[in-house]
Each structure stands twice: as C-alpha cells, then as structure tokens.
Coordinates of C-alpha atoms in Angstrom, one line a residue:
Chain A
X981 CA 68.6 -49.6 78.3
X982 CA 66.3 -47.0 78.0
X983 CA 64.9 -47.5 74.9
X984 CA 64.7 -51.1 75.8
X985 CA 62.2 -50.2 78.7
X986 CA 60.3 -47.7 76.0
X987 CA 59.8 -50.4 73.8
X988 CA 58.7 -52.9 76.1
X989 CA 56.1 -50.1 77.7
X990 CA 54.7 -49.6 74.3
X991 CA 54.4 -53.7 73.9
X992 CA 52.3 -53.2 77.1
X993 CA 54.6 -55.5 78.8
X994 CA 55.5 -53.7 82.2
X995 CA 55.4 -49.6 83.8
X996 CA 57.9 -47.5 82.9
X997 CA 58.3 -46.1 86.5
X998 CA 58.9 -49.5 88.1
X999 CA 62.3 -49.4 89.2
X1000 CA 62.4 -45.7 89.6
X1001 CA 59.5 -44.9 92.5
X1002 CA 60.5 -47.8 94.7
X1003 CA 59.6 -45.4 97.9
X1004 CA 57.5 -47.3 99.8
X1005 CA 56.8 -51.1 100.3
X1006 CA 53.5 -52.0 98.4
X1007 CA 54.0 -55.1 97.3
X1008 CA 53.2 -55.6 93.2
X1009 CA 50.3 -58.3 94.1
X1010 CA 48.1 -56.5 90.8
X1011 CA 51.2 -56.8 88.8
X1012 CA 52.5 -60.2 89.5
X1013 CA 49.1 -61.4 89.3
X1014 CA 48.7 -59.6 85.7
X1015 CA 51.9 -61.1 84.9
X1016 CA 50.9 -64.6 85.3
X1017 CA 47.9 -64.4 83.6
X1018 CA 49.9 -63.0 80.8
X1019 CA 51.9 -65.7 81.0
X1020 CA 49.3 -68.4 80.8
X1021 CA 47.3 -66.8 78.1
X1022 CA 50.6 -66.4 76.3
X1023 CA 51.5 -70.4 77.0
X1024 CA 47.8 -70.9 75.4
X1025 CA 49.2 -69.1 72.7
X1026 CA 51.9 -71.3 72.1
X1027 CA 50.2 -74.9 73.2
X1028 CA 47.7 -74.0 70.0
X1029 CA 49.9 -71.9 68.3
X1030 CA 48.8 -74.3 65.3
X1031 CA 45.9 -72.0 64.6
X1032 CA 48.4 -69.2 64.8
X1033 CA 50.3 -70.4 62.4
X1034 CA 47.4 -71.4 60.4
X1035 CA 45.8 -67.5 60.4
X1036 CA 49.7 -66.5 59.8
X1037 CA 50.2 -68.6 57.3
X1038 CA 46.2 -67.1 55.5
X1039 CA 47.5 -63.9 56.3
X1040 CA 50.8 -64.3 54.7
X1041 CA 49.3 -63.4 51.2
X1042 CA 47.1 -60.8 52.1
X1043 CA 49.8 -58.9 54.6
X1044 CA 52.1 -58.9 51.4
X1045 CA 49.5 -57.6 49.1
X1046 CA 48.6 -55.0 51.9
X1047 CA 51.7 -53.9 52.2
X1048 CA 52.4 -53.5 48.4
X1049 CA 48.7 -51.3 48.1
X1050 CA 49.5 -49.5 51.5
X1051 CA 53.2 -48.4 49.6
X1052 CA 51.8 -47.5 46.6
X1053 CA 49.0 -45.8 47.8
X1054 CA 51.2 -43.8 50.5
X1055 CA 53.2 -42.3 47.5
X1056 CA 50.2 -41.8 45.2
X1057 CA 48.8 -39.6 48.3
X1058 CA 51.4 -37.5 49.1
X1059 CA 52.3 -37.0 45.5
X1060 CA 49.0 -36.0 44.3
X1061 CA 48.9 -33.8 47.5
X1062 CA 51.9 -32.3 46.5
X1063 CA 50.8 -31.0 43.2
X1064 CA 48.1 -30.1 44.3
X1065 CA 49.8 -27.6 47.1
X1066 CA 52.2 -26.6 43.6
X1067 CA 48.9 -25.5 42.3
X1068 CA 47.7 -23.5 45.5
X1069 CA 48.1 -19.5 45.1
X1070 CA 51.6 -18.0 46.6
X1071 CA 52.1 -18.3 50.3
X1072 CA 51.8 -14.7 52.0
X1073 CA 49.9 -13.3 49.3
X1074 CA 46.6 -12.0 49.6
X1075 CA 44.1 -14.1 47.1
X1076 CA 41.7 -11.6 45.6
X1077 CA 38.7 -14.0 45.4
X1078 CA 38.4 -14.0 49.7
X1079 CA 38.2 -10.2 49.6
X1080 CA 34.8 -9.5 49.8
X1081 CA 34.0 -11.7 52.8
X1082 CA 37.4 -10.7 54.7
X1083 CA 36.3 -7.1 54.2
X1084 CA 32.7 -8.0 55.9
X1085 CA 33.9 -9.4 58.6
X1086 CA 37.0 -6.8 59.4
X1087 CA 35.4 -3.6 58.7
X1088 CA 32.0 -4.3 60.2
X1089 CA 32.9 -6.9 62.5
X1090 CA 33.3 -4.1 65.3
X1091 CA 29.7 -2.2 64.5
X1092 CA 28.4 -5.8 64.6
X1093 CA 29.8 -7.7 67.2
X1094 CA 31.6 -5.2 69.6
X1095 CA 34.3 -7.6 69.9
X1096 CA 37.9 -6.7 69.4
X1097 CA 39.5 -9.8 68.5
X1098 CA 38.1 -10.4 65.0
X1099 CA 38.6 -13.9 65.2
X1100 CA 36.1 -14.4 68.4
X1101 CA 33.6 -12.3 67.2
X1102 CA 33.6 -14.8 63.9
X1103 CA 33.9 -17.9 66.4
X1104 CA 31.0 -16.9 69.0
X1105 CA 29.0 -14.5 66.9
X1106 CA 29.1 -14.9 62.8
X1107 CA 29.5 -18.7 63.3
X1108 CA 28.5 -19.1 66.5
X1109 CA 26.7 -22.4 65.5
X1110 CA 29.8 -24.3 64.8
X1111 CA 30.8 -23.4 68.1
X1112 CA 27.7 -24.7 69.5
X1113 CA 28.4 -28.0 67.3
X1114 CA 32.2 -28.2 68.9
X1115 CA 31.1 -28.1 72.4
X1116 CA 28.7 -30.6 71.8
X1117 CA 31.5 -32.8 70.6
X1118 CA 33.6 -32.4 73.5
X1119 CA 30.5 -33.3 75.4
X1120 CA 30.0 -36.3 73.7
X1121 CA 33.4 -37.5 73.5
X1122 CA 33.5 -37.3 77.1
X1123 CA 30.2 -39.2 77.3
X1124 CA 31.7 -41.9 75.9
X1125 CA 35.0 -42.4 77.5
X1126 CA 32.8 -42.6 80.7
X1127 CA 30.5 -45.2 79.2
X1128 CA 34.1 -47.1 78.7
X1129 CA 36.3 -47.0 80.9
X1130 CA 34.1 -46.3 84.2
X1131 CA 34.4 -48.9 87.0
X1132 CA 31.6 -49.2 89.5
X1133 CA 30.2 -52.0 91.8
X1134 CA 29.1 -54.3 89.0
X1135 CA 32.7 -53.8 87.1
X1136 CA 34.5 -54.4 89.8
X1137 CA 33.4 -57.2 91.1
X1138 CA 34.0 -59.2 88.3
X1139 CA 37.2 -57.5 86.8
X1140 CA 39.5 -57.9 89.3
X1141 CA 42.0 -56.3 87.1
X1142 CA 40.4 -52.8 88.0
X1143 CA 40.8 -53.2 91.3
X1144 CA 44.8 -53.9 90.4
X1145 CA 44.3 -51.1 88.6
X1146 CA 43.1 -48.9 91.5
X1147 CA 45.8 -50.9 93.9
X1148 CA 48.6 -49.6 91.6
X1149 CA 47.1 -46.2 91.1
X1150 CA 47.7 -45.9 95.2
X1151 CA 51.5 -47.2 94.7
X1152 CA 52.0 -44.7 92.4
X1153 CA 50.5 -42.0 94.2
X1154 CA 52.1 -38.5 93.1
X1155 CA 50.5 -36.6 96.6
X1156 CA 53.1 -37.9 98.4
X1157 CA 55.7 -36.3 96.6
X1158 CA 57.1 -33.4 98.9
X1159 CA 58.5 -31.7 95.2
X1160 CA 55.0 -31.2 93.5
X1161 CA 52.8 -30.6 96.6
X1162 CA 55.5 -27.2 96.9
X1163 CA 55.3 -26.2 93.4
X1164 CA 51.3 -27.0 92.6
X1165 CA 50.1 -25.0 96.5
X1166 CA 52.7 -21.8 94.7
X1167 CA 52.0 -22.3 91.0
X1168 CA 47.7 -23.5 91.3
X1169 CA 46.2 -19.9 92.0
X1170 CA 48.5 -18.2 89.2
X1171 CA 47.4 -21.3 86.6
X1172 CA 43.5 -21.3 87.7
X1173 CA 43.6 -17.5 87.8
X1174 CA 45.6 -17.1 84.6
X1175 CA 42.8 -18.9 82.7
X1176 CA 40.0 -16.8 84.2
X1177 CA 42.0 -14.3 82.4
X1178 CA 42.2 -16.0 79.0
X1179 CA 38.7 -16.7 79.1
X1180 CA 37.4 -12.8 80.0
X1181 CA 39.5 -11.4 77.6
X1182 CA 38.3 -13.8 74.5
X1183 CA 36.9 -10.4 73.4
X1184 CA 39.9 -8.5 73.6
X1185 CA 42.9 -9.7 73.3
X1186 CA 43.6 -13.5 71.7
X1187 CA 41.9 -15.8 74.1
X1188 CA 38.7 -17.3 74.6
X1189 CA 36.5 -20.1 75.8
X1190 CA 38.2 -22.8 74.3
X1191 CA 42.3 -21.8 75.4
X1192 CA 40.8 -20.0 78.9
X1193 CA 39.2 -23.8 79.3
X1194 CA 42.1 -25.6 78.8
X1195 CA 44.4 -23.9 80.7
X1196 CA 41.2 -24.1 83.7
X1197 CA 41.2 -28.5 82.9
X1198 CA 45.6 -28.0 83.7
X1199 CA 44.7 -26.3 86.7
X1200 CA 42.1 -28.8 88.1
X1201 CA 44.5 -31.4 86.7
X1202 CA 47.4 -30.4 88.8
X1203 CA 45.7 -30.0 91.6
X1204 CA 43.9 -33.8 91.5
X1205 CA 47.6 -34.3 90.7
X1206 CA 49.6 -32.5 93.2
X1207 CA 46.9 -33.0 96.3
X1208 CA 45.1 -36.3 96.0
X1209 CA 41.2 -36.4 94.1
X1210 CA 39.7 -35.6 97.5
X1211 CA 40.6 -31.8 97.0
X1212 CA 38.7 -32.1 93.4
X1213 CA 36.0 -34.2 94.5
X1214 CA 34.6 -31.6 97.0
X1215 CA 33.2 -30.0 94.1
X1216 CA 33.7 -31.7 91.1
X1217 CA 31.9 -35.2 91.0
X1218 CA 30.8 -36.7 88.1
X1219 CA 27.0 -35.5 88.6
X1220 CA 28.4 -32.1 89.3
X1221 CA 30.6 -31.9 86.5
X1222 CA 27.0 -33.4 83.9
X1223 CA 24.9 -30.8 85.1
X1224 CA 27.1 -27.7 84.7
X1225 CA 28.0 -29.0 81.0
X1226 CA 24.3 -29.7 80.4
X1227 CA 23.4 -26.3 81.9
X1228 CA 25.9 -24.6 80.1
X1229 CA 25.2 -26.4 76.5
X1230 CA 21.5 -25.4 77.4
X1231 CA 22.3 -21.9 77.9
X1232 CA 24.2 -21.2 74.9
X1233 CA 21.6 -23.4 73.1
X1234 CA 18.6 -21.0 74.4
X1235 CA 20.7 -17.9 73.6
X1236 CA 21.9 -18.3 70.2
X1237 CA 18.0 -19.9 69.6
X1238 CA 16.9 -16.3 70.7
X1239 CA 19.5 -14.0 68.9
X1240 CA 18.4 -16.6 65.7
X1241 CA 14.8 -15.8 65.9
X1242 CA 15.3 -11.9 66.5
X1243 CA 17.7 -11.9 63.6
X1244 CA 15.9 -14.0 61.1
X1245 CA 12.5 -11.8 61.8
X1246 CA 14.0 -8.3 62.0
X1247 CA 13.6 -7.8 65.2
X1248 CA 16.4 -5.7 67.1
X1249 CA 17.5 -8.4 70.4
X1250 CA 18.2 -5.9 73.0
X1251 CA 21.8 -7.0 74.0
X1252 CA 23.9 -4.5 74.5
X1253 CA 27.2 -4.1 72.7
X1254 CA 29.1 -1.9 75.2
X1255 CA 32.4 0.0 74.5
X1256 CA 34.7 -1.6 72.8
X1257 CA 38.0 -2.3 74.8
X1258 CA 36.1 -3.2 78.1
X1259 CA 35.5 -6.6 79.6
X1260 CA 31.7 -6.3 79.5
X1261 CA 31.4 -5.6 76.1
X1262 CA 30.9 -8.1 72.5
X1263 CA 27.0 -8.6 73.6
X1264 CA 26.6 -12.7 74.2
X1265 CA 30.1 -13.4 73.7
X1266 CA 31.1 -13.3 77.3
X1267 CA 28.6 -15.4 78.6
X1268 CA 29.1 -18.1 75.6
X1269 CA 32.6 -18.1 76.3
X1270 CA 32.1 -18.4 80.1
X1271 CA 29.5 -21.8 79.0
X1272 CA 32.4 -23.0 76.2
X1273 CA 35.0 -22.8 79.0
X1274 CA 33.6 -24.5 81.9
X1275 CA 32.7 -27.3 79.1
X1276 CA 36.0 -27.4 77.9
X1277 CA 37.4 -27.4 81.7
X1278 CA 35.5 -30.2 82.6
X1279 CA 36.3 -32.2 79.8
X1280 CA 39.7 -32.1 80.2
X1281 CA 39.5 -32.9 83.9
X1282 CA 37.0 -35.5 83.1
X1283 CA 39.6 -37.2 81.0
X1284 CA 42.0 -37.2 83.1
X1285 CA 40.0 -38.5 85.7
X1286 CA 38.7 -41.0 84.2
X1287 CA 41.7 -42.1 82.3
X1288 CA 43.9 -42.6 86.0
X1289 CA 41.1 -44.1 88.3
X1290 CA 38.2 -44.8 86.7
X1291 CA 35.9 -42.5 87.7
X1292 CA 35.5 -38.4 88.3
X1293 CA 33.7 -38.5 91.8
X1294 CA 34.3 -40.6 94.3
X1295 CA 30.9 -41.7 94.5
X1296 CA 32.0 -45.8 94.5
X1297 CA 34.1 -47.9 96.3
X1298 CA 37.4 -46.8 94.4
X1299 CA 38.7 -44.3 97.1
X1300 CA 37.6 -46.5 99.9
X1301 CA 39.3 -49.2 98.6
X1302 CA 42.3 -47.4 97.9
X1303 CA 42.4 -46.4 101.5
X1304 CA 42.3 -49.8 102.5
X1305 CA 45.1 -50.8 100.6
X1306 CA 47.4 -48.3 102.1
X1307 CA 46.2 -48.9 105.3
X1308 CA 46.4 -52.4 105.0
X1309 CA 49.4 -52.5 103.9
X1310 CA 50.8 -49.9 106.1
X1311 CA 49.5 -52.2 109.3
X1312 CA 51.9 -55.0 108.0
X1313 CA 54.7 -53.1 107.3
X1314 CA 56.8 -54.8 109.4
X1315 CA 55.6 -58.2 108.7
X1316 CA 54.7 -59.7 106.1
X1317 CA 53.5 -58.3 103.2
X1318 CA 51.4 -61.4 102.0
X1319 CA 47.5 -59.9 101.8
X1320 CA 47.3 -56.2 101.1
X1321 CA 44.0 -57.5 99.3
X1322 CA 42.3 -58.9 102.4
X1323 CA 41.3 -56.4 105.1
X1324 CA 41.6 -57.2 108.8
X1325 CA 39.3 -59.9 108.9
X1326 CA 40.4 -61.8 106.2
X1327 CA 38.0 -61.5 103.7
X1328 CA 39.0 -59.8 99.7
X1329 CA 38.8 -56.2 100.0
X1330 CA 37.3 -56.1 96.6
X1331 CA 34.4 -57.6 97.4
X1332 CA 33.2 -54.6 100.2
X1333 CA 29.6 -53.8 99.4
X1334 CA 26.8 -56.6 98.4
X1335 CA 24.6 -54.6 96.8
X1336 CA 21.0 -56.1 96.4
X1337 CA 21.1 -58.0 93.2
X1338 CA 19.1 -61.1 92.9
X1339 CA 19.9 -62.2 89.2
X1340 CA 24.1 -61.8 90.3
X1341 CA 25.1 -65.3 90.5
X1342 CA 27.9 -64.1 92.8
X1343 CA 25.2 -62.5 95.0
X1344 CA 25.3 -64.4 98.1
X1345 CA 29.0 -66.2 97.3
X1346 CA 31.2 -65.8 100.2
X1347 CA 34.8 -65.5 100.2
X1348 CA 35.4 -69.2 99.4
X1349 CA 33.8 -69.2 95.9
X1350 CA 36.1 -66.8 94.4
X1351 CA 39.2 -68.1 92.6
X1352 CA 42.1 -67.7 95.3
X1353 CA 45.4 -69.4 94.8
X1354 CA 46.9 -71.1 98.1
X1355 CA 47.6 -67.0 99.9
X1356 CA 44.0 -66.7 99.7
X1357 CA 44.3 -63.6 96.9
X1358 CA 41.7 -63.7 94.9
X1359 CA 43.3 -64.6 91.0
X1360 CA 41.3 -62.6 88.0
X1361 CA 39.3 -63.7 85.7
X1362 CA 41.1 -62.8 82.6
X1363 CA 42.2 -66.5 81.8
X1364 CA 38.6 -67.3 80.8
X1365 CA 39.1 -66.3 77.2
X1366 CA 35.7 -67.9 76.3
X1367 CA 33.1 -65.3 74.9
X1368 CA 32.5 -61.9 75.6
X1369 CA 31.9 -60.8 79.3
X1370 CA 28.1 -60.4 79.5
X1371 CA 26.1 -58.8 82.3
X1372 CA 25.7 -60.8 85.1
X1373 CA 28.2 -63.3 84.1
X1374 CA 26.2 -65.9 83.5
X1375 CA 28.6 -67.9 82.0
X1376 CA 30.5 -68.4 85.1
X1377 CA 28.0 -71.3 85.8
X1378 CA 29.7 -73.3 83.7
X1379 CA 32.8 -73.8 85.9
Chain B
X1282 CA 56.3 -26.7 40.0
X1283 CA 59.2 -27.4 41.8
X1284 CA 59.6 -23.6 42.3
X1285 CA 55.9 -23.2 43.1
X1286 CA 56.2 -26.2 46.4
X1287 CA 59.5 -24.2 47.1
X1288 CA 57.4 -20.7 47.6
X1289 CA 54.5 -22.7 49.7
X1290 CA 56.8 -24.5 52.0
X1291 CA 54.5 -24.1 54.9
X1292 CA 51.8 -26.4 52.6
X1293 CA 54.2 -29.1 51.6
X1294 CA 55.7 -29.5 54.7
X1295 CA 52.2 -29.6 56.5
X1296 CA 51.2 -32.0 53.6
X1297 CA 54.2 -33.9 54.2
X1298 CA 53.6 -34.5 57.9
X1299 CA 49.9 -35.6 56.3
X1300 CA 51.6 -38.4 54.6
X1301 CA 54.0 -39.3 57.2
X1302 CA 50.6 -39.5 59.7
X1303 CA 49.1 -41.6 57.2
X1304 CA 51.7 -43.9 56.5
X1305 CA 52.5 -44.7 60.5
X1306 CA 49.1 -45.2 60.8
X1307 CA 48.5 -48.1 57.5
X1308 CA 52.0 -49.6 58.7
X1309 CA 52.1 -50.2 62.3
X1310 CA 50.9 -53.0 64.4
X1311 CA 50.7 -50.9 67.3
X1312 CA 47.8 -49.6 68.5
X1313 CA 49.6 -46.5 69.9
X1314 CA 51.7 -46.2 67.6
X1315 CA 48.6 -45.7 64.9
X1316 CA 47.2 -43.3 67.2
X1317 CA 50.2 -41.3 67.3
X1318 CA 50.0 -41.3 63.6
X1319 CA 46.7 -39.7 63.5
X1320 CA 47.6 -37.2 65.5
X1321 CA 50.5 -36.4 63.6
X1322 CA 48.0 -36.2 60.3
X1323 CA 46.0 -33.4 62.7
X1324 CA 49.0 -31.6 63.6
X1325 CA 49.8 -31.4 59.3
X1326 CA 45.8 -30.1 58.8
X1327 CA 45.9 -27.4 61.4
X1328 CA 49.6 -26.7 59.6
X1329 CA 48.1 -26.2 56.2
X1330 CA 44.7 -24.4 57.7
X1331 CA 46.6 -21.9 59.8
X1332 CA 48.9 -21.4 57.0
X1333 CA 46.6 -20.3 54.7
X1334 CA 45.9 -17.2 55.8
X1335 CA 49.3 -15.4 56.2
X1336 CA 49.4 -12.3 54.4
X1337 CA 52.9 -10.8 54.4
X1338 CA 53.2 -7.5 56.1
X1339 CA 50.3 -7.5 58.0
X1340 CA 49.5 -8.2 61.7
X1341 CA 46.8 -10.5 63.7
X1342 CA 43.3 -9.8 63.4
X1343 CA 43.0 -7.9 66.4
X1344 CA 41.9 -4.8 66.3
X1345 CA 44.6 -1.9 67.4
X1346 CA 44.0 1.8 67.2
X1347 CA 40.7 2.0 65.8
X1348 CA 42.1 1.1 62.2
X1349 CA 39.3 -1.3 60.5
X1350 CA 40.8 -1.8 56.8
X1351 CA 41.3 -4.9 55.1
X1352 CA 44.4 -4.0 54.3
X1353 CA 46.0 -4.1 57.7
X1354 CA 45.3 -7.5 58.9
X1355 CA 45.4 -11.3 58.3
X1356 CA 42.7 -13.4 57.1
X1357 CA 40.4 -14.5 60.4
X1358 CA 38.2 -17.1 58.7
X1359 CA 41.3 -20.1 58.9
X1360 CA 42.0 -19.4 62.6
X1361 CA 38.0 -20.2 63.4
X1362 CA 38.5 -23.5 60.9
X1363 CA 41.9 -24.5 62.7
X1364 CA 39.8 -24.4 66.0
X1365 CA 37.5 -26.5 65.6
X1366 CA 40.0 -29.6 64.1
X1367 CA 42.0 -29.0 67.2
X1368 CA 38.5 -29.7 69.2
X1369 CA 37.5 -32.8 67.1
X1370 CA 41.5 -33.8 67.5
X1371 CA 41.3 -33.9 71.1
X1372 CA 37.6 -35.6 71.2
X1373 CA 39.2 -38.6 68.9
X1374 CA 42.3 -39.0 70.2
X1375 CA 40.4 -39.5 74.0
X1376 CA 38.1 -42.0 72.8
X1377 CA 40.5 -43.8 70.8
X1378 CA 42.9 -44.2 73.6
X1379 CA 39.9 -45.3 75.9
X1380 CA 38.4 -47.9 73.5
X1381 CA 43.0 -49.2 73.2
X1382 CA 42.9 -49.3 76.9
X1383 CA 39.6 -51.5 77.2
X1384 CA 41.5 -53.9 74.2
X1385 CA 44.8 -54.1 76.5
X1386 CA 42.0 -55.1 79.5
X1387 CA 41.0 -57.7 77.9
X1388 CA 43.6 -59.1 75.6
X1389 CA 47.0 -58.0 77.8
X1390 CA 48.9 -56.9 74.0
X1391 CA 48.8 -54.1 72.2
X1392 CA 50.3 -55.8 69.0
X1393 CA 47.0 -56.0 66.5
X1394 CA 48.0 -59.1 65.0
X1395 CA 47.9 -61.2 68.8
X1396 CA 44.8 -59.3 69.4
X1397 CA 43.4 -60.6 66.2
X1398 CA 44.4 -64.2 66.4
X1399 CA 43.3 -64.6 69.9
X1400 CA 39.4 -63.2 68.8
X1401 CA 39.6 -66.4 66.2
X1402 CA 40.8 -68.3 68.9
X1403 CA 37.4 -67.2 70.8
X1404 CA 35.6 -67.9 68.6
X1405 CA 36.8 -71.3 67.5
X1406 CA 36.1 -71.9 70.9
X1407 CA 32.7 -71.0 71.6

C-alpha cells in the first residue's frame, strides 16, 4: 500500500499526505479540478493516440539501440574507471609528489593567514577566488529558480493552477500543527545561534561560511515552517534578501580586489592578523565568511521559499489570497462548501487586483468571461495544449 | 589489480556509486528519478575527492598545540575541492527540480516519453 502511494507520487499522480492530514474541511477544489484536466488531456491522449503509436512505433528502433549503447557504455565507464582507481597510489599513504605544496600551506599557513583551521585559511585566503566564484554560483542558481518558478499578478491570472497551488499550500499548512510550533519556539534560538557559532569559528575550529550558512537557511527554514511566512517576511523579502547577497558579493568582491592589488605590487595591506586562537583573528577571513554565510543562508531560504509558495516576500497577492481562502472557507463551514474560490460577493478570488494593463486582453473582462463550469469556479487553462503560453496571451482570442 | 581496487576501497566504491549515478540517470524515464541519479554521481565525486587525502596515522588539518609539520596532518587541498562540488551540487540540483516542476505545470506527467509525445502533438497542431 505504501509503496503503491510512492509510486503513484513519483508518477505525479496525487499527494502523498492526502489521506493522512484530513484535519480540517477545505475542500480539494485545486485538485479535483487538476484531476479533470488530467483526465481530459489524458482522453486526448487516447482519442489520437494514433500519433502515439506512430512516435512509439519510430521510437521503437532507436529506444532499443539506446538501450544497447546506454548498456555497453555503462560497463565501459565504470570498468575503465575501475582500472584506472587500480592504478591510483595506495589509499592512506602519503604521495611524495604533493609534498612540497602540502608543506607550504601547513607550515606557513599560520605566519600567513593567522587562521587555525588550515583548510579555511586555503578556502578564504590562498584560494579565496574560487570562493568568490562559488558564491556567485549560489547566487545565480538562485537567480534562476526565481526567474522560474515565481508567480506574480501577470502569472496568476492566467495559470490558475498556481493559485491551486497556493489554495493547497493553505490546506496543508504545517503552523497549525500544535507539535512543531512547541519544538521550532524551544529548538529555533539553539539552531540560529548554533550557526552564528559555526560561522565565527570558521577560523578555528572546522566550520565556516558555507556549513555556518546552511545550518542559518535550516533555521530560517523551520521557522517559515513551524510559524507561518509572516514571521520571515518581516525581514526577509525578496528585495531584502537581493540586496544583502549583492552587498555581500560586493564586499568580498572589493576586498579580495584590494588584498590582490597590494599583493601583486608588494605592498604590505594593513590587515591585521591577530593572535591566533581568538575569534578576531585570520585578517579578512571573518568578514568573508560572515558575506559567504548570509549568501549561503539566503539561498537556502530562498529555495525553500520559492519552491512551497512561489515567492520569498509577500509582496503579491499570494498571502492575501491565501487568507481568503481560509477565511472563506471557514465562513461556510457549516454549509456548503461549494465556492472557497469566490469571495463574499461572488466574484473569483483569483482575479483580486486589475492592475493597469492596456495590451492584457483580459483587462477589463469581468467575471463572466472566464471559463467557469456550472458552480461558477473558474476551470484552468491547462486543456489548451496549443502553443506555448506567450505574454499577454494573445492567443486566447481565438476562442 | 584486483589486489590494488582491494587496498583503495574508498575509490572503487565512490567510483561505483559514479556508475550506479550514471546508469539511473541514461535509464530512467522519470524525471526525478534522473535527478536522483545525479545526485547520487555527486555524492560518488565528493567520495573519491575527500578520499584522497587520508593519510594513515595522522589527524585533521587543524592546528593543535602549536605543532606545524607536515608530518602530523592530512592533506587540506581535497577538502577545499570537495567544497565547492557540494556548492555546484546544491545549485544544480535546485534548478533542475525548478525547471521538472515548470514541465509537471504544464504537461501534468513526469514520465519523459508522455512529455515528449504530447510536444509533437503541439506541434502537429499549430
């Protein structure tokens, strides 16, 4: 039973946790919806299941020759890798030809860095461009989950299925949950602090900016988890969580450009070392592990974020609309739970703001011109499989 | 050979999980499943990276006691490789799972083949 519910999560045909949090009385509007669509596009499948066929039937030949190539060259790879590891020098065994660098950067790494932990030092001081390079990465892969999976006012008006999205996000609602509030209010000042720590000690002891920063992103994590966004969103919008990885990318950008220039000229850059031992020591590597840290941090809270709602602030309609649902659907609790997508006066919650739009052809369209079935809930727009979704939607005028 | 793989276990067995990555990811038609392949490739890189610089007898690169010869500690320079893979892991694995859940938006399966025959099906129709 259980593996049958794995499987069919993985297929992407329902949610895991539907029969399990069955604690309050939203009704599954997004997901019945979702399922009927499915349903038709899969019936479309089947009415011209002809060209199915047809691309099975031209795939036939080449899924068999794949297969044989993919075989064969799976056993070439890990046999060639194989020998090659048979070839490698003895495991635990010091190899003679990385001596000389390995004795540069242990014997003088203290007179050089003033950091402890050899291994930071290397990270944020010998090779502190790599670094630089890493967090830049981060940066940018977090740039482009935003630029995919955001939803704001134009999205949503014309992807319902985000707003299904948001509707279910609300069912499944984890602040609710008596168990997690208890243990994230005892357990969230020993996580957050515990990864202050990590990331002052990077000289130290092992630690540093990228473990300190991940165990800072768990923290913000459980608490957006165990209290609701609003607690996060206080502080940490999405322009407030831009700026502070731009500033800190700039700062280690400017610092590092400075210790370059000094170095490559001979001059002396007066940053003091410090004693050895102490928190304010290593020269530049605190402060680059405070910037690679409250990248890293904000990454990881970005993703998550962005991965469960859509966005990192709550600068758009998401939470509002979220708060409509569950008050909507708490005022008809004890009737009828027909229209949690319609607001008191009738009309489809997800279409809340007109924003000033002219070349929208859904600009001025009132409730009437969307797609309803006979409820009066709006149906998506996911059984138009004709094109790609352009902006504006221009293709809609072809109805 | 054979005696040689048995003495660098660690390597094989991180190569091992290479091919194993690899393999999951040329022979599934699930999305997720692929992705969980590649990360299994990652986890046999950092394996093989972190393994490399074991020296018997001798303790983390961390300075204890004032003692600065070679002779008492690991070799640092894998740990600094191993950390950035486990950056560019992370970075790939997010965007890859953002672009799979864009593809699930708009074509309601995660099974590549129906995501491939229902493109040509756009396209026939346009």
């Amino acid at each position: 039973m259980k593996k049958d519910r794995m499987n069919k999560w993985l297929s992407g045909d329902y949610d895991l946790l539907e029969h399990v949090m069955d604690t309050t009385e939203v009704p599954d509007h997004g997901r019945e919806q979702v399922k009927k669509e499915k349903k038709s596009l899969l019936e479309r499948l089947n009415q011209e299941a002809r060209t199915y066929t047809v691309i099975e039937a031209e795939q036939r030949g080449f899924r068999r020759l794949y297969n044989v190539v993919a075989v064969i060259s799976c056993i070439f790879l890990i046999s060639v890798l194989l020998f090659l590891v048979s070839l490698l020098p003895h495991y635990g065994e010091e190899n003679p030809r990385t001596i000389p660098m390995v004795e540069r950067y242990v014997e003088e790494g203290l007179e050089e860095t003033g950091a402890v932990n050899i291994v930071s030092g290397l990270i944020l001081d010998y090779r502190a461009f790599d670094t630089l390079g890493e967090s830049h990465v981060l940066f940018t892969a977090l740039v482009c989950v935003m630029i995919l999976l955001r939803i704001d006012r134009k999205n949503m008006r014309t992807d319902f299925e985000d707003y299904y999205t948001i509707q279910q996000d609300a069912y499944y609602d984890l602040s609710k949950d008596s168990i997690i509030r208890f243990v994230g209010s005892v357990l969230l000042p020993v996580v957050f602090i515990y990864g202050i720590y990590i990331l002052l000690n990077g000289q130290n002891s092992p630690g540093g900016g990228f473990s300190g920063g991940a165990v800072m992103g768990a923290a913000l994590i459980m608490s957006a988890a165990a209290f609701g966004f609003k607690t996060v969103d206080r502080y940490l919008t999405a322009k407030a969580s831009s700026v502070i990885t731009f500033v800190a990318l700039g700062f280690y950008s400017f610092a590092k450009g400075y210790v370059f220039f000094t170095g490559a000229n001979g001059l002396d850059n007066h940053i003091p070392k410090g004693t050895p031992g102490a928190i304010f020591s290593g020269g530049l590597i605190l402060p680059l592990d405070i910037a690679v840290g409250i990248v890293v941090a904000c990454t990881m809270f970005g993703f998550y974020s962005l991965f469960v709602r859509g966005n990192i602030g709550g600068e758009y309609e998401t939470d509002s609309l979220v708060e409509k649902s569950r008050s909507a659907s708490l005022v008809r609790k004890g009737g009828s739970h027909k229209d949690p997508a319609v607001d008191e006066d009738g009309r489809p919650i997800a279409r809340l703001r007109k924003v000033a739009r002219p070349e929208n052809p859904l600009e001025n369209a009132g409730p009437e011109d969307l797609v309803c079935d006979e409820d009066g809930r709006p149906v998506a727009r996911l059984m138009k499989m004709t094109g790609p979704r352009q902006e504006g939607r221009q293709e809609d005028e072809d109805d | 050979m054979i005696e040689n793989l048995g003495i660098n276990y660690e390597e094989a067995v991180a190569v091992i999980l290479f091919g194993i990555g690899f393999t999951m990811m040329l022979f599934q038609r699930n999305l997720i499943k692929k992705l969980i392949g590649m990360n299994i490739m990652d986890t046999g890189t950092f394996l093989l990276l972190a393994s490399m610089g074991y020296i018997s007898g001798r303790k983390a690169p961390i300075i204890e006691n004032g003692i600065q010869k070679t002779e008492a500690y690991i070799n640092p320079v894998p740990a600094g490789l191993v950390l950035t893979g486990i950056v560019v892991s992370v970075s790939v694995t997010a965007i890859m799972l953002a672009l799979t859940i864009r593809l699930y938006k708009r074509y309601h399966t995660l099974y590549l083949d129906d995501i491939y025959a229902l493109s040509i099906h756009e396209q026939e129709d346009r």
